[in-house]
XYZ file of C-alpha atoms in Angstrom:
101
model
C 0.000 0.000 0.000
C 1.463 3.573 -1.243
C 1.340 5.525 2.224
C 0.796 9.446 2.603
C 4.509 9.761 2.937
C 4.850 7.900 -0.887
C 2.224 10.720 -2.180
C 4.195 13.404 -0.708
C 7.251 12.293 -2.535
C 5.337 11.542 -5.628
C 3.874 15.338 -5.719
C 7.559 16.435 -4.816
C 8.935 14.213 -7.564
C 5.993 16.101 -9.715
C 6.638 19.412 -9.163
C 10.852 18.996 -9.554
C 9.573 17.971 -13.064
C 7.435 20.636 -13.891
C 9.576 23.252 -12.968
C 12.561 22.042 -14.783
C 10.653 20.643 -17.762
C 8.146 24.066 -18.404
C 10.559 26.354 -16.400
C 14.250 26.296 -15.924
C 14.192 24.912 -19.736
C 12.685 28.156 -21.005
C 13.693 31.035 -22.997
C 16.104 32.922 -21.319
C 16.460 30.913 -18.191
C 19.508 28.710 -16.883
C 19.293 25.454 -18.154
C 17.943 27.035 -21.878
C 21.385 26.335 -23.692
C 20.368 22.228 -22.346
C 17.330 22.410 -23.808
C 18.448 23.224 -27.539
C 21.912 21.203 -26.639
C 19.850 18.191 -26.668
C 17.456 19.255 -29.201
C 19.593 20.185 -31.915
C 21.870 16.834 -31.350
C 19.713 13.727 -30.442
C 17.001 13.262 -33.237
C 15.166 10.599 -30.973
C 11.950 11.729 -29.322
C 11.743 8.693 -27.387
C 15.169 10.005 -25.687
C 14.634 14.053 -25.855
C 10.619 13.591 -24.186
C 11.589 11.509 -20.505
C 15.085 14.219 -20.759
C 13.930 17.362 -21.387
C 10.459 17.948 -23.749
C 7.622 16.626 -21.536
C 6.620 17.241 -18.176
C 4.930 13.371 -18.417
C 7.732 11.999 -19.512
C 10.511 13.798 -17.423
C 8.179 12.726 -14.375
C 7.237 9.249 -14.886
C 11.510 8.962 -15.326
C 12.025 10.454 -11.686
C 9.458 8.691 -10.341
C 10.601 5.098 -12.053
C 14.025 5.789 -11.256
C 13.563 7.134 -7.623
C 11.620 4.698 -6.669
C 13.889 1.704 -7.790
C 16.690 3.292 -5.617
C 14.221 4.360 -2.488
C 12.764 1.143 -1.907
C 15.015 -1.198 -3.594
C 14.625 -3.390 -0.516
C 11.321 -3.512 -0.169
C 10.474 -3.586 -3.806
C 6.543 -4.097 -4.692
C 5.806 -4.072 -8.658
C 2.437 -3.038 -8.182
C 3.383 -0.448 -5.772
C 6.058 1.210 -8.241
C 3.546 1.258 -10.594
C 1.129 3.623 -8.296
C 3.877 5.149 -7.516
C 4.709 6.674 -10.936
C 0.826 6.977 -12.064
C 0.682 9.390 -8.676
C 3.415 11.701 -10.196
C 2.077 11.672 -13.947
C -1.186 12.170 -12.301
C 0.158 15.479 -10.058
C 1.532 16.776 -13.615
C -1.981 16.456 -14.829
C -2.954 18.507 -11.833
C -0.785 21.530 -12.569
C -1.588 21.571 -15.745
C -4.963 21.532 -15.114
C -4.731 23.982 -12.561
C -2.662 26.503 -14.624
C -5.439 26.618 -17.695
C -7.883 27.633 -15.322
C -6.501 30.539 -14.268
């Protein structure tokens, strides 16, 4: 069972992504010269999306990856999968949220 501590790192792991992905990525901000590094030299979508182009993407990858190296131990399939649906999920919340305002 995913506890409340799980969703709180899952909407952490959420909005790290976000902000990188639709933020720090942008024009004129710090990690912009990334952005078009990996743009302009890996053709691949299926590698640019989970790195750099989609807030989905970037945060199923932190969520996948964290969780592997969290709870490694204690290592539930079905729970890793909740896990990462959470944080794709919380992207689709601040998405949401955003267009409504």
């Amino acid at each position: 069972m995913i506890t409340w501590y799980q969703i709180g790192e899952c909407i952490i792991l959420a909005i790290v992504a976000w902000t990188y992905t639709i933020i720090l990525t942008d024009s004129g901000m710090i990690l912009e010269g990334w952005k078009r590094w990996i743009n302009d030299n890996i053709k691949q979508e299926w590698i640019t999306s989970p790195l750099i182009n989609c807030e989905y993407c970037v945060s199923g990858q932190l969520a996948l990856w964290y969780y592997l190296i969290t709870y490694f131990q204690t290592y539930n399939l079905w729970q890793h999968i909740v896990f990462i649906c959470i944080t794709i999920f919380t992207i689709e919340i601040i998405n949401y949220g955003l267009k409504a305002h």
